[in-house]
Backbone as numpy.savetxt, mean C-alpha at the origin, in Angstrom:
# Nx Ny Nz CAx CAy CAz Cx Cy Cz
-8.14 -9.15 5.14 -8.70 -7.54 5.36 -7.64 -6.20 5.33
-6.74 -6.10 6.11 -6.32 -5.31 6.08 -5.41 -4.67 4.65
-5.20 -5.98 3.37 -4.52 -5.87 2.43 -5.73 -4.60 1.36
-6.95 -4.88 1.70 -8.24 -4.26 0.95 -8.01 -2.59 0.84
-7.92 -2.76 2.73 -7.92 -1.33 3.19 -6.56 -0.24 2.41
-5.74 -0.87 3.19 -4.19 -0.36 2.30 -4.00 -0.20 0.92
-4.47 -1.25 0.59 -4.67 -1.26 -1.53 -5.31 0.31 -1.43
-6.85 0.32 -0.84 -7.55 1.51 -1.70 -6.90 2.68 -0.47
-6.18 2.55 0.52 -5.91 4.56 0.31 -4.76 4.55 -0.04
-3.61 3.52 -0.54 -2.84 3.88 -1.19 -3.42 4.55 -2.72
-4.93 3.72 -3.32 -5.37 3.84 -4.95 -5.71 5.26 -4.71
-5.98 5.86 -3.00 -6.67 7.30 -2.71 -5.56 8.58 -2.97
-4.34 7.78 -2.45 -3.11 9.01 -2.78 -2.90 9.39 -4.36
-2.84 8.25 -4.74 -2.37 8.29 -6.26 -3.38 9.16 -6.86
-2.58 10.70 -7.60 -4.24 11.64 -7.92 -4.26 10.66 -10.00
-5.58 11.29 -10.05 -5.56 10.80 -11.34 -6.87 9.29 -11.04
-7.28 9.15 -12.73 -7.73 7.43 -12.42 -6.66 6.63 -12.59
-7.27 5.41 -11.93 -6.00 4.21 -12.40 -6.82 3.26 -12.86
-5.78 2.76 -13.97 -7.07 1.55 -14.80 -6.69 0.10 -14.41
-6.66 -0.13 -12.97 -6.04 -1.65 -12.84 -7.70 -1.66 -11.57
-7.77 -3.11 -11.34 -9.20 -3.61 -10.65 -9.16 -3.80 -9.35
-9.96 -4.00 -8.91 -10.39 -4.53 -7.49 -9.07 -5.73 -7.26
-8.85 -6.60 -8.14 -8.03 -7.84 -7.52 -6.52 -7.12 -7.32
-6.05 -6.73 -8.10 -4.73 -5.77 -8.13 -4.55 -4.81 -7.23
-5.75 -4.01 -6.85 -5.44 -3.08 -6.08 -5.54 -3.74 -4.60
-6.30 -5.46 -4.28 -5.85 -5.82 -3.12 -4.80 -6.45 -3.07
-4.38 -7.03 -4.04 -3.43 -7.94 -3.97 -1.63 -6.56 -3.59
-1.75 -5.24 -4.38 -0.82 -4.62 -4.22 -1.09 -4.06 -2.73
-2.42 -4.36 -2.23 -2.12 -3.70 -0.59 -2.02 -4.58 0.25
-1.87 -6.16 -0.22 -1.28 -7.22 0.84 -0.01 -7.09 0.45
0.78 -7.15 -0.33 1.90 -7.22 -0.73 2.66 -5.62 0.18
1.91 -4.22 0.03 2.64 -2.85 0.67 2.49 -3.68 2.11
1.56 -4.03 2.53 1.02 -4.40 4.30 2.60 -4.96 4.73
2.42 -6.16 4.06 3.73 -7.08 4.26 4.84 -6.69 4.60
5.36 -6.40 3.51 6.40 -5.57 3.16 6.35 -4.09 4.31
5.51 -3.49 4.24 5.78 -2.12 5.85 5.88 -2.78 7.02
5.31 -3.77 7.23 5.22 -4.38 8.25 6.88 -4.88 8.77
7.49 -5.50 7.52 8.58 -5.54 7.49 9.74 -4.16 7.84
9.08 -3.85 7.07 10.19 -2.62 7.54 9.93 -1.09 8.90
8.68 -1.41 8.95 8.71 -0.56 10.52 9.04 -1.65 11.54
9.34 -3.10 11.21 10.25 -3.61 12.58 11.79 -3.76 12.14
11.94 -3.55 11.18 13.43 -2.50 11.02 13.64 -1.25 11.95
13.33 -0.75 11.84 13.08 0.71 12.63 12.86 0.86 13.85
12.12 -0.98 14.50 11.56 -0.46 15.82 10.23 0.45 16.04
9.62 0.45 15.13 8.26 1.52 14.78 7.23 0.37 14.69
7.32 -0.79 14.81 5.55 -1.78 14.00 5.06 -2.09 15.61
5.78 -2.04 16.64 4.89 -2.50 17.57 4.70 -1.45 18.57
3.82 -0.71 18.36 3.98 0.29 19.88 2.51 0.48 20.59
2.46 1.41 21.65 1.24 1.12 22.49 -0.01 2.25 21.35
-1.01 1.79 21.32 -1.88 2.41 20.54 -2.03 2.31 18.68
-1.58 3.36 18.84 -1.78 2.96 16.48 -0.42 3.24 16.27
-0.86 2.38 15.60 0.96 2.17 14.83 0.75 2.93 13.24
1.04 4.07 13.91 0.76 5.48 12.63 1.90 5.44 11.85
3.49 5.26 11.83 4.35 5.27 11.54 4.15 4.21 10.27
4.10 2.84 10.86 3.94 1.56 9.67 2.77 2.05 9.04
1.83 2.47 9.23 0.02 2.31 8.36 1.11 3.23 7.61
1.78 4.61 7.64 1.80 5.87 7.22 3.01 4.83 5.75
3.95 3.94 6.43 5.27 3.11 5.21 4.29 2.17 4.37
3.15 1.64 4.96 2.90 0.43 4.35 1.26 1.26 3.28
1.13 2.52 3.43 0.20 3.26 2.66 0.79 3.61 1.51
2.17 4.64 1.88 3.02 4.80 1.20 3.69 4.14 -0.13
3.61 2.55 0.31 4.35 1.97 -0.33 3.36 1.18 -1.47
1.69 1.25 -0.69 0.57 0.82 -1.44 0.37 1.57 -2.96
0.71 3.14 -2.63 0.46 4.09 -3.27 1.58 3.71 -4.76
2.84 3.74 -3.59 4.06 3.33 -5.24 3.66 2.20 -6.11
2.97 1.08 -5.44 2.37 -0.37 -5.86 1.18 0.27 -7.12
0.32 0.72 -6.60 -0.92 1.32 -7.83 0.06 2.20 -9.05
0.90 3.26 -8.20 0.74 3.99 -9.98 1.91 3.38 -10.21
3.23 2.48 -9.82 4.15 1.50 -10.98 2.99 0.30 -12.19
2.25 0.39 -11.35 1.23 -0.86 -11.69 0.00 -0.24 -12.76
-0.16 0.73 -12.13 -1.31 1.51 -13.48 0.21 1.81 -14.38
1.11 2.50 -14.18 1.68 2.55 -15.76 2.38 1.67 -16.41
2.28 0.37 -15.59 2.81 -0.77 -16.57 1.67 -1.07 -17.67
0.66 -1.33 -16.94 -0.73 -1.66 -17.75 -1.19 -0.82 -18.50
-1.04 0.98 -18.34 -1.20 1.80 -19.63 -0.72 1.81 -20.58
0.73 1.14 -20.59 1.68 0.82 -21.09 1.30 -0.29 -22.87
0.90 -0.64 -21.68 0.39 -2.42 -22.75 -0.45 -1.95 -23.98
């Protein structure tokens, strides 16, 4: 479920219309959530009291990069 949320939030960050579907958005969100958690753990900010805002920002940023890259790849075909 978190992958869907991260993917949608990442998609909202990217300006304009993206030509990728819900499945791709979800897959990008899942990958961004996993990689973002790993990066946050490496910086020791993955487990804090309350909401892990830094981890969430990393995940959304990665999702936005993934959505933009995938949109560019699919648009150039």
